[in-house]
């Protein structure tokens, strides 16, 4: 048994040793083999074949932020999974969307959620949004060894900042470099196309509903031009995951709500395949 | 040449138990009651920052009396145990029974090892289930024994007296407001039978609420909501439980819209 290896149900000394309120640090000290990214993998030539998650987009609106992701995971030219979920709540007021190696990314999110919850329970207070973003940075950096082998994890972190009373977005690179994004951001293979779409559609006075439509449009455009990004699958009823973070906390839109938006977007695209048009000047 | 005094093992253990019991009896009590929707923890605690009642995991909470540094140490160990277990297996594999066992081992070891001072603490580990019959409450005295409790339990200074008071009056399916009022009444009773008054500011109240939609069922009851629940003595007479339920629902609603979604302030 992992917790009490001697099987006596006794607490190992590490549990009673005063230490930091970080679960990750406790894990690294007590059971380093459970820390993802610490694995010693022999270098391999060429790309490692593992499912990759693709496009994540986020956009702020007055009063909050929307974070959404498509549902496809690919392995080379094969669609590995059609209905993967890549956007997760990190805690009550923040969420994280992941692009990159799916297996490592999902594990990283699990650990990140636990890291925030653990801190909250031990300290009796919640980390600041910046603090949370920095913790995620550290975790991505911990995965650098894997990233060098092509197994990178590049998340997008969004949250509602209770002190500043607004939604904020943080993007990352594979080395854990963190930068705050204003307005909108995207990550993953279809991010270039999604960003292009949002650039033309984004305004800073969007309503929540418009922001939701915006990210669905952006994902549609990403799927249009990037083979690794999945568009809304009307036949199988698989729609993007859309989450909203406001003063009221984390809210994941129900399938019906997203389907309504996605169907509306799709219906308009039947007339204008390239989507809404912005004025030339 | 002097020979060391002979102390019989019985005497040595009795002395240690006496020492621990005295330390525990100095503190104020904590009571834990089952109510219709979960388990409520009520402690008399002037401090807003140093908690006697805390969250351990999704459905598990912890209450303690005695020396703060000692039970705080055990609380952190419990959070680490639960989080590590949930991480290496699954969140569903963390349960109160396992945690109570681990605490019992830790307390028992410390109590019986001659080199160490026994911990002057008494703990409660409780887990809220899908229905009242699935609730689990464990009381862990200073010596590492485990007592499986039902309905109500009290630990701390006046534990015996408070327990018998609670047992007489507690019944199944009480509303939160009723349970809370009974708890406060029991804490307010003095050694000599007279009543003190306890204001909401002197109370630390938390619930494990099985109806909470979130995964984490632990919630502190604070400020206005607490005052409202303790108020309205008239409304909660015999047989007017409907009204009490409404009162509770209203309080719940305002909590949710108050955006105090985080567990702890």
Coordinates of C-alpha atoms in Angstrom, one line a residue:
Chain A
X1 CA 0.0 0.0 0.0
X2 CA 1.3 3.4 -1.0
X3 CA 0.4 5.3 2.1
X4 CA 1.6 2.9 4.8
X5 CA 4.1 0.6 3.1
X6 CA 4.6 -1.5 6.3
X7 CA 0.9 -2.4 6.3
X8 CA 0.5 -1.5 9.9
X9 CA -1.8 1.5 9.2
X10 CA 0.7 3.7 11.0
X11 CA 1.6 7.2 9.9
X12 CA 5.1 7.5 8.5
X13 CA 7.2 10.2 10.1
X14 CA 7.0 12.4 7.0
X15 CA 3.3 12.9 7.7
X16 CA 3.8 14.4 11.1
X17 CA 6.8 16.5 10.1
X18 CA 6.0 20.2 9.9
X19 CA 6.6 21.3 6.3
X20 CA 5.3 23.3 3.5
X21 CA 1.6 23.5 2.5
X22 CA 2.4 22.2 -1.0
X23 CA 1.2 18.8 -1.8
X24 CA 3.7 18.6 -4.7
X25 CA 6.7 19.2 -2.3
X26 CA 5.3 16.6 0.1
X27 CA 5.0 14.1 -2.7
X28 CA 8.5 14.8 -4.0
X29 CA 9.9 14.3 -0.5
X30 CA 7.8 11.3 0.5
X31 CA 7.0 9.4 -2.7
X32 CA 9.1 10.9 -5.5
X33 CA 8.2 8.1 -7.8
X34 CA 4.6 9.4 -7.9
X35 CA 5.6 12.8 -9.2
X36 CA 4.9 12.9 -13.0
X37 CA 7.8 14.2 -15.1
X38 CA 10.4 12.7 -12.7
X39 CA 10.5 9.5 -14.7
X40 CA 13.8 8.6 -16.2
X41 CA 13.0 7.8 -19.7
X42 CA 15.8 6.7 -22.0
X43 CA 16.2 9.2 -24.9
X44 CA 14.5 7.9 -28.1
X45 CA 15.1 9.0 -31.6
X46 CA 12.2 10.6 -33.4
X47 CA 8.8 11.5 -32.1
X48 CA 7.1 9.5 -29.4
X49 CA 3.6 8.3 -30.4
X50 CA 1.2 9.3 -27.7
X51 CA -2.3 11.0 -28.0
X52 CA -2.1 14.7 -28.2
X53 CA -4.8 17.1 -27.2
X54 CA -5.2 20.1 -29.4
X55 CA -6.9 23.5 -29.3
X56 CA -7.8 25.6 -26.2
X57 CA -9.2 29.1 -26.4
X58 CA -10.1 31.7 -23.8
X59 CA -11.6 35.2 -23.9
X60 CA -12.5 37.7 -21.2
X61 CA -15.6 39.8 -20.9
X62 CA -16.6 42.3 -18.3
X63 CA -17.4 40.2 -15.2
X64 CA -15.5 37.1 -16.1
X65 CA -13.7 34.9 -18.5
X66 CA -14.6 32.0 -20.8
X67 CA -12.3 29.0 -21.3
X68 CA -13.2 26.4 -23.9
X69 CA -11.6 23.5 -25.7
X70 CA -12.4 21.1 -28.6
X71 CA -12.8 17.4 -28.0
X72 CA -10.2 15.7 -30.3
X73 CA -7.1 13.9 -29.4
X74 CA -4.8 12.8 -32.2
X75 CA -1.9 10.4 -32.5
X76 CA -0.1 11.1 -35.8
X77 CA -2.8 11.1 -38.5
X78 CA -5.1 9.0 -36.4
X79 CA -7.9 10.4 -34.2
X80 CA -7.1 8.8 -30.9
X81 CA -10.2 10.0 -29.1
X82 CA -13.3 12.0 -30.2
X83 CA -14.7 13.0 -26.9
X84 CA -11.7 13.8 -24.7
X85 CA -12.2 16.6 -22.1
X86 CA -9.4 19.0 -21.9
X87 CA -10.9 21.8 -19.8
X88 CA -11.0 21.2 -16.1
X89 CA -11.9 23.3 -13.0
X90 CA -8.7 24.0 -11.0
X91 CA -10.7 25.2 -8.0
X92 CA -13.8 27.2 -7.3
X93 CA -12.6 30.3 -9.2
X94 CA -10.2 29.0 -11.8
X95 CA -10.0 26.5 -14.6
X96 CA -7.2 25.0 -16.8
X97 CA -7.3 23.9 -20.4
X98 CA -4.6 21.6 -21.7
X99 CA -2.9 21.1 -25.0
X100 CA -0.1 18.7 -25.6
X101 CA 0.5 15.1 -24.5
X102 CA -2.9 14.0 -23.2
X103 CA -1.8 11.4 -20.6
X104 CA 0.8 13.7 -19.0
X105 CA -1.5 16.7 -19.2
X106 CA -4.5 15.1 -17.5
X107 CA -2.2 13.9 -14.7
X108 CA -0.7 17.4 -14.4
X109 CA -4.2 18.9 -14.0
X110 CA -5.1 16.3 -11.4
X111 CA -2.0 17.2 -9.4
X112 CA -2.6 20.9 -9.9
X113 CA -6.2 20.6 -8.6
X114 CA -4.9 18.7 -5.6
X115 CA -2.2 21.2 -5.0
X116 CA -4.7 24.1 -4.7
X117 CA -7.1 22.1 -2.6
X118 CA -4.3 20.9 -0.3
X119 CA -3.0 24.4 0.2
X120 CA -6.5 25.6 1.0
X121 CA -7.1 22.9 3.6
X122 CA -3.7 23.2 5.3
X123 CA -3.6 27.0 5.3
X124 CA -7.2 27.8 5.7
X125 CA -7.0 30.4 3.0
X126 CA -7.1 30.5 -0.8
X127 CA -4.0 31.2 -3.0
X128 CA -4.1 34.4 -5.0
X129 CA -4.8 34.0 -8.8
X130 CA -1.1 34.9 -9.5
X131 CA 0.0 32.4 -6.9
X132 CA -2.0 29.7 -8.6
X133 CA -0.6 30.6 -12.0
X134 CA 2.9 30.4 -10.6
X135 CA 2.3 27.0 -9.1
X136 CA 1.2 25.8 -12.6
X137 CA 4.4 27.3 -14.0
X138 CA 6.5 25.3 -11.6
X139 CA 4.7 22.1 -12.6
X140 CA 5.2 22.7 -16.3
X141 CA 8.9 23.3 -15.7
X142 CA 9.0 20.0 -13.8
X143 CA 7.9 18.3 -17.1
X144 CA 10.7 19.9 -19.1
X145 CA 12.6 16.6 -19.4
X146 CA 9.6 15.0 -21.1
X147 CA 8.9 18.1 -23.1
X148 CA 12.4 17.8 -24.7
X149 CA 11.4 14.4 -25.9
X150 CA 8.3 15.8 -27.6
X151 CA 5.9 15.1 -24.7
X152 CA 5.1 18.7 -23.9
X153 CA 2.2 20.0 -22.0
X154 CA 1.1 23.5 -22.7
X155 CA -1.9 24.7 -20.7
X156 CA -4.0 27.8 -20.7
X157 CA -5.0 29.0 -17.2
X158 CA -8.0 31.3 -16.7
X159 CA -9.6 32.5 -13.5
X160 CA -11.7 35.1 -11.9
X161 CA -9.6 37.4 -9.7
X162 CA -11.6 38.2 -6.6
X163 CA -9.3 41.1 -5.6
X164 CA -9.3 42.8 -9.0
X165 CA -12.8 41.7 -9.8
X166 CA -12.2 40.6 -13.3
X167 CA -11.4 37.5 -15.4
X168 CA -7.7 36.9 -16.3
X169 CA -5.9 34.6 -18.6
X170 CA -2.4 33.2 -18.4
X171 CA -0.6 31.3 -21.1
X172 CA 2.5 29.2 -20.9
X173 CA 5.3 27.8 -23.0
X174 CA 7.0 24.4 -22.6
X175 CA 9.6 25.8 -20.2
X176 CA 7.0 27.0 -17.8
X177 CA 7.3 30.6 -18.9
X178 CA 4.2 32.4 -18.0
X179 CA 2.6 35.4 -19.5
X180 CA -0.7 37.1 -18.8
X181 CA -2.9 37.6 -21.9
X182 CA -5.3 40.4 -22.2
X183 CA -8.6 39.9 -24.1
X184 CA -8.2 36.5 -25.6
X185 CA -5.6 33.7 -25.9
X186 CA -5.3 30.3 -27.4
X187 CA -2.9 27.3 -27.3
X188 CA -2.5 24.0 -29.1
X189 CA -2.1 23.1 -32.8
X190 CA -5.2 25.0 -34.0
X191 CA -4.3 28.1 -31.9
X192 CA -3.0 30.1 -34.8
X193 CA -6.4 29.9 -36.6
X194 CA -8.4 30.4 -33.4
X195 CA -6.4 33.5 -32.6
X196 CA -7.0 34.8 -36.1
X197 CA -10.7 34.4 -35.7
X198 CA -10.8 35.9 -32.3
X199 CA -8.7 38.9 -33.4
X200 CA -11.4 39.8 -35.8
X201 CA -14.4 39.1 -33.6
X202 CA -13.2 40.2 -30.1
X203 CA -14.4 43.4 -28.5
X204 CA -13.9 44.3 -24.9
X205 CA -17.6 44.9 -24.2
X206 CA -18.9 41.4 -25.0
X207 CA -21.6 39.9 -22.9
X208 CA -21.1 36.5 -21.4
X209 CA -23.3 34.9 -24.0
X210 CA -21.4 36.7 -26.8
X211 CA -18.1 35.6 -25.3
X212 CA -19.3 32.0 -25.4
X213 CA -20.3 32.3 -29.0
X214 CA -16.9 33.9 -29.8
X215 CA -15.0 30.9 -28.4
X216 CA -17.2 28.4 -30.2
X217 CA -16.6 30.4 -33.5
X218 CA -12.9 30.4 -32.8
X219 CA -12.9 26.6 -32.3
X220 CA -14.9 26.2 -35.4
X221 CA -12.3 28.1 -37.4
X222 CA -9.5 26.1 -35.8
X223 CA -11.2 22.9 -36.8
X224 CA -11.7 24.3 -40.2
X225 CA -8.0 24.7 -40.9
X226 CA -6.3 22.3 -38.5
X227 CA -6.8 18.6 -39.0
X228 CA -6.0 17.9 -35.3
X229 CA -8.8 20.0 -34.0
X230 CA -12.3 18.6 -33.9
X231 CA -15.3 20.7 -34.9
X232 CA -18.7 20.3 -33.4
X233 CA -19.8 16.7 -34.2
X234 CA -23.5 17.0 -34.9
X235 CA -23.9 13.3 -35.8
X236 CA -22.4 12.0 -32.5
X237 CA -23.6 15.0 -30.5
X238 CA -20.1 15.9 -29.3
X239 CA -19.6 19.6 -28.7
X240 CA -16.8 21.7 -27.3
X241 CA -16.4 22.0 -23.5
X242 CA -17.2 25.5 -22.5
X243 CA -16.6 26.8 -19.0
X244 CA -17.3 30.3 -17.5
X245 CA -15.6 31.8 -14.5
X246 CA -17.3 34.7 -12.8
X247 CA -17.8 36.2 -9.4
X248 CA -20.1 33.2 -8.8
X249 CA -17.3 30.8 -9.4
X250 CA -16.7 28.0 -11.9
X251 CA -19.5 26.9 -14.2
X252 CA -19.3 24.3 -16.9
X253 CA -22.0 24.8 -19.5
X254 CA -24.3 21.8 -20.0
X255 CA -24.3 19.9 -23.2
X256 CA -27.6 21.4 -24.2
X257 CA -26.4 24.9 -23.7
X258 CA -23.2 24.4 -25.8
X259 CA -25.1 22.4 -28.4
X260 CA -27.5 25.3 -28.9
X261 CA -24.6 27.8 -29.5
X262 CA -22.7 25.3 -31.7
X263 CA -25.8 24.5 -33.8
X264 CA -26.5 28.2 -34.3
X265 CA -22.9 28.8 -35.4
X266 CA -23.1 25.8 -37.7
X267 CA -26.4 26.9 -39.2
X268 CA -24.8 30.3 -40.1
X269 CA -21.8 28.6 -41.5
X270 CA -24.0 26.7 -44.0
X271 CA -24.6 30.1 -45.6
X272 CA -21.2 31.7 -44.9
X273 CA -18.6 28.9 -44.6
X274 CA -15.9 31.4 -43.5
X275 CA -18.0 32.7 -40.7
X276 CA -18.9 36.3 -39.7
X277 CA -17.2 39.0 -41.7
X278 CA -15.4 42.0 -40.2
X279 CA -15.4 45.3 -42.0
X280 CA -12.3 46.0 -44.1
X281 CA -11.7 49.4 -42.6
Chain B
X1 CA 23.9 4.0 46.0
X2 CA 20.3 4.7 45.3
X3 CA 18.1 2.2 43.4
X4 CA 15.5 3.6 41.1
X5 CA 11.9 3.6 42.4
X6 CA 9.8 0.8 41.1
X7 CA 6.7 2.0 39.4
X8 CA 4.2 -0.7 38.3
X9 CA 3.2 -0.5 34.6
X10 CA -0.4 -0.1 35.7
X11 CA 0.5 2.9 37.7
X12 CA 2.7 4.4 34.9
X13 CA -0.2 4.1 32.4
X14 CA -2.7 5.5 34.8
X15 CA -0.5 8.5 35.4
X16 CA -0.1 9.1 31.7
X17 CA -3.8 8.8 31.2
X18 CA -4.5 11.1 34.1
X19 CA -2.0 13.7 32.6
X20 CA -3.7 13.6 29.2
X21 CA -7.2 13.7 30.6
X22 CA -6.4 16.8 32.7
X23 CA -5.0 18.6 29.7
X24 CA -8.1 17.8 27.6
X25 CA -10.5 18.8 30.4
X26 CA -9.0 22.3 30.5
X27 CA -10.4 23.2 27.1
X28 CA -13.9 24.0 25.9
X29 CA -16.0 21.3 24.4
X30 CA -16.8 20.4 20.8
X31 CA -20.1 18.6 20.0
X32 CA -21.0 16.8 16.8
X33 CA -24.6 15.9 15.9
X34 CA -26.2 14.1 13.0
X35 CA -29.1 16.0 11.4
X36 CA -31.3 15.2 8.4
X37 CA -28.9 16.4 5.7
X38 CA -25.6 15.6 7.3
X39 CA -23.4 16.2 10.3
X40 CA -23.0 19.5 12.1
X41 CA -19.9 20.4 14.2
X42 CA -20.2 23.0 16.9
X43 CA -17.3 24.3 19.0
X44 CA -17.0 27.1 21.4
X45 CA -14.0 29.0 20.0
X46 CA -13.2 32.7 20.3
X47 CA -10.6 32.5 17.6
X48 CA -11.5 33.1 13.9
X49 CA -8.1 31.9 12.8
X50 CA -7.3 28.8 14.9
X51 CA -9.9 26.2 14.0
X52 CA -11.0 23.3 16.1
X53 CA -13.1 22.0 13.2
X54 CA -11.6 21.5 9.7
X55 CA -12.0 19.8 6.4
X56 CA -10.0 16.7 5.7
X57 CA -11.4 15.5 2.4
X58 CA -14.5 15.5 0.2
X59 CA -16.8 13.9 2.8
X60 CA -14.6 13.8 5.9
X61 CA -14.1 16.4 8.6
X62 CA -12.1 16.6 11.7
X63 CA -12.8 18.1 15.1
X64 CA -10.4 18.2 18.1
X65 CA -10.0 19.5 21.6
X66 CA -6.8 19.8 23.7
X67 CA -3.4 21.2 22.8
X68 CA -3.5 23.2 19.6
X69 CA -0.1 22.3 18.3
X70 CA -0.7 18.6 18.8
X71 CA -4.0 18.3 17.1
X72 CA -3.0 20.7 14.4
X73 CA -0.1 18.4 13.7
X74 CA -2.5 15.4 13.5
X75 CA -4.9 17.4 11.3
X76 CA -2.1 18.2 8.7
X77 CA -1.1 14.5 8.8
X78 CA -4.7 13.6 8.1
X79 CA -4.9 15.9 5.1
X80 CA -1.7 14.6 3.7
X81 CA -2.8 11.0 4.3
X82 CA -6.2 11.6 2.6
X83 CA -4.8 13.6 -0.3
X84 CA -2.0 11.1 -1.0
X85 CA -4.4 8.2 -0.8
X86 CA -6.9 9.9 -3.1
X87 CA -4.1 10.8 -5.5
X88 CA -2.6 7.3 -5.7
X89 CA -5.9 5.5 -5.8
X90 CA -9.1 7.4 -6.3
X91 CA -11.1 10.0 -4.4
X92 CA -13.7 7.4 -3.5
X93 CA -11.1 5.3 -1.8
X94 CA -10.5 7.8 1.0
X95 CA -12.8 7.0 4.0
X96 CA -13.1 7.9 7.6
X97 CA -12.5 4.4 8.9
X98 CA -9.1 4.3 7.4
X99 CA -8.2 7.7 8.7
X100 CA -9.5 6.9 12.2
X101 CA -7.3 3.8 12.2
X102 CA -4.3 5.7 11.2
X103 CA -5.0 8.3 14.0
X104 CA -5.6 5.5 16.5
X105 CA -2.2 4.0 15.6
X106 CA -0.4 7.4 15.9
X107 CA -2.1 8.3 19.2
X108 CA -1.6 4.8 20.7
X109 CA 2.1 4.7 19.8
X110 CA 2.7 8.1 21.4
X111 CA 0.7 7.2 24.4
X112 CA 2.5 4.0 25.2
X113 CA 6.1 5.1 24.3
X114 CA 7.7 6.0 27.6
X115 CA 10.1 8.6 26.1
X116 CA 7.3 10.8 24.8
X117 CA 4.8 12.9 26.5
X118 CA 1.3 11.6 25.7
X119 CA -0.8 13.9 23.4
X120 CA -3.4 15.9 25.3
X121 CA -5.9 15.7 22.5
X122 CA -9.2 14.0 21.7
X123 CA -10.4 13.8 18.1
X124 CA -13.5 13.2 16.1
X125 CA -13.4 12.0 12.6
X126 CA -16.7 12.0 10.7
X127 CA -17.8 11.1 7.3
X128 CA -21.1 12.0 5.7
X129 CA -22.7 9.3 3.7
X130 CA -25.4 9.2 1.0
X131 CA -28.1 8.9 3.7
X132 CA -28.1 9.3 7.5
X133 CA -27.6 5.5 8.0
X134 CA -24.3 5.7 6.1
X135 CA -22.9 8.5 8.3
X136 CA -19.8 7.5 10.3
X137 CA -18.6 9.2 13.4
X138 CA -15.5 8.1 15.3
X139 CA -14.2 9.4 18.6
X140 CA -10.6 9.0 19.3
X141 CA -9.5 9.5 22.9
X142 CA -5.9 10.3 23.9
X143 CA -4.8 6.7 24.3
X144 CA -5.5 5.5 20.7
X145 CA -8.8 3.7 21.2
X146 CA -11.5 4.2 18.7
X147 CA -15.2 4.6 19.6
X148 CA -17.9 4.3 16.9
X149 CA -20.5 6.9 17.7
X150 CA -24.1 7.5 16.5
X151 CA -26.4 10.5 16.8
X152 CA -24.4 12.8 19.0
X153 CA -20.9 13.0 20.5
X154 CA -19.1 15.5 22.7
X155 CA -15.5 15.8 23.5
X156 CA -13.5 18.2 25.8
X157 CA -14.0 19.6 29.2
X158 CA -17.6 18.7 30.1
X159 CA -17.9 15.9 27.7
X160 CA -19.8 13.4 30.0
X161 CA -22.4 15.9 31.1
X162 CA -22.9 17.3 27.6
X163 CA -23.2 13.8 26.1
X164 CA -26.0 12.7 28.4
X165 CA -27.8 16.1 27.9
X166 CA -27.5 15.6 24.1
X167 CA -28.5 11.9 24.1
X168 CA -31.7 12.7 25.9
X169 CA -32.8 15.4 23.5
X170 CA -31.4 14.4 20.1
X171 CA -33.6 12.6 17.7
X172 CA -33.2 11.4 14.1
X173 CA -34.1 13.7 11.2
X174 CA -33.6 17.0 13.0
X175 CA -33.2 20.1 10.8
X176 CA -30.0 22.0 10.8
X177 CA -31.5 24.8 12.9
X178 CA -32.8 22.4 15.5
X179 CA -29.6 20.5 15.8
X180 CA -27.6 23.7 16.0
X181 CA -29.8 25.1 18.8
X182 CA -29.6 21.9 20.7
X183 CA -25.8 21.9 20.4
X184 CA -25.5 25.5 21.6
X185 CA -27.8 24.7 24.5
X186 CA -25.7 21.8 25.5
X187 CA -22.5 23.8 25.3
X188 CA -24.0 26.6 27.4
X189 CA -24.7 24.4 30.4
X190 CA -22.2 24.9 33.2
X191 CA -20.7 22.4 35.5
X192 CA -23.2 23.2 38.2
X193 CA -26.2 23.1 35.9
X194 CA -26.8 26.8 35.4
X195 CA -26.8 28.2 31.9
X196 CA -24.3 30.7 30.3
X197 CA -25.2 32.6 27.1
X198 CA -23.1 31.9 24.1
X199 CA -23.2 34.4 21.3
X200 CA -22.7 33.5 17.6
X201 CA -19.3 35.2 17.7
X202 CA -18.1 32.7 20.2
X203 CA -19.0 29.7 18.0
X204 CA -17.3 27.9 15.3
X205 CA -19.8 25.9 13.3
X206 CA -19.3 23.7 10.2
X207 CA -21.3 21.2 8.4
X208 CA -20.8 18.2 6.2
X209 CA -23.8 18.7 4.0
X210 CA -24.8 15.7 1.9
X211 CA -27.1 17.9 -0.3
X212 CA -24.2 20.2 -1.4
X213 CA -23.8 19.9 -5.1
X214 CA -20.0 20.3 -5.0
X215 CA -17.7 17.3 -4.5
X216 CA -16.5 18.8 -1.2
X217 CA -19.3 18.6 1.3
X218 CA -17.6 20.5 4.0
X219 CA -18.8 24.1 4.6
X220 CA -18.3 26.6 7.4
X221 CA -21.5 28.3 8.7
X222 CA -20.6 31.9 9.3
X223 CA -21.8 35.3 10.2
X224 CA -25.4 36.1 9.1
X225 CA -26.3 32.6 8.2
X226 CA -25.3 31.3 11.6
X227 CA -27.1 34.1 13.4
X228 CA -30.2 33.4 11.3
X229 CA -30.1 29.7 12.1
X230 CA -29.7 30.4 15.8
X231 CA -32.5 32.9 15.8
X232 CA -36.2 32.2 15.4
X233 CA -36.5 30.2 18.6
X234 CA -40.3 30.5 18.3
X235 CA -40.4 29.0 14.8
X236 CA -38.8 25.8 15.9
X237 CA -41.2 24.3 18.4
X238 CA -42.5 20.8 18.4
X239 CA -44.0 19.8 15.1
X240 CA -43.3 22.9 13.1
X241 CA -40.3 21.3 11.3
X242 CA -41.7 22.5 8.0
X243 CA -41.0 26.1 9.0
X244 CA -37.6 25.2 10.2
X245 CA -36.8 23.6 6.9
X246 CA -37.9 26.7 5.1
X247 CA -35.7 28.8 7.3
X248 CA -32.8 26.6 6.5
X249 CA -33.4 26.7 2.7
X250 CA -33.5 30.5 2.8
X251 CA -30.2 30.5 4.6
X252 CA -28.7 28.2 2.1
X253 CA -29.9 30.3 -0.8
X254 CA -28.4 33.4 0.4
X255 CA -25.2 31.7 1.1
X256 CA -24.9 30.6 -2.5
X257 CA -25.7 34.0 -3.9
X258 CA -23.3 35.6 -1.5
X259 CA -20.5 34.1 -3.6
X260 CA -18.7 32.7 -0.6
X261 CA -18.1 29.5 -2.6
X262 CA -14.8 28.8 -1.0
X263 CA -14.7 26.5 1.9
X264 CA -12.7 28.6 4.3
X265 CA -12.3 32.3 4.8

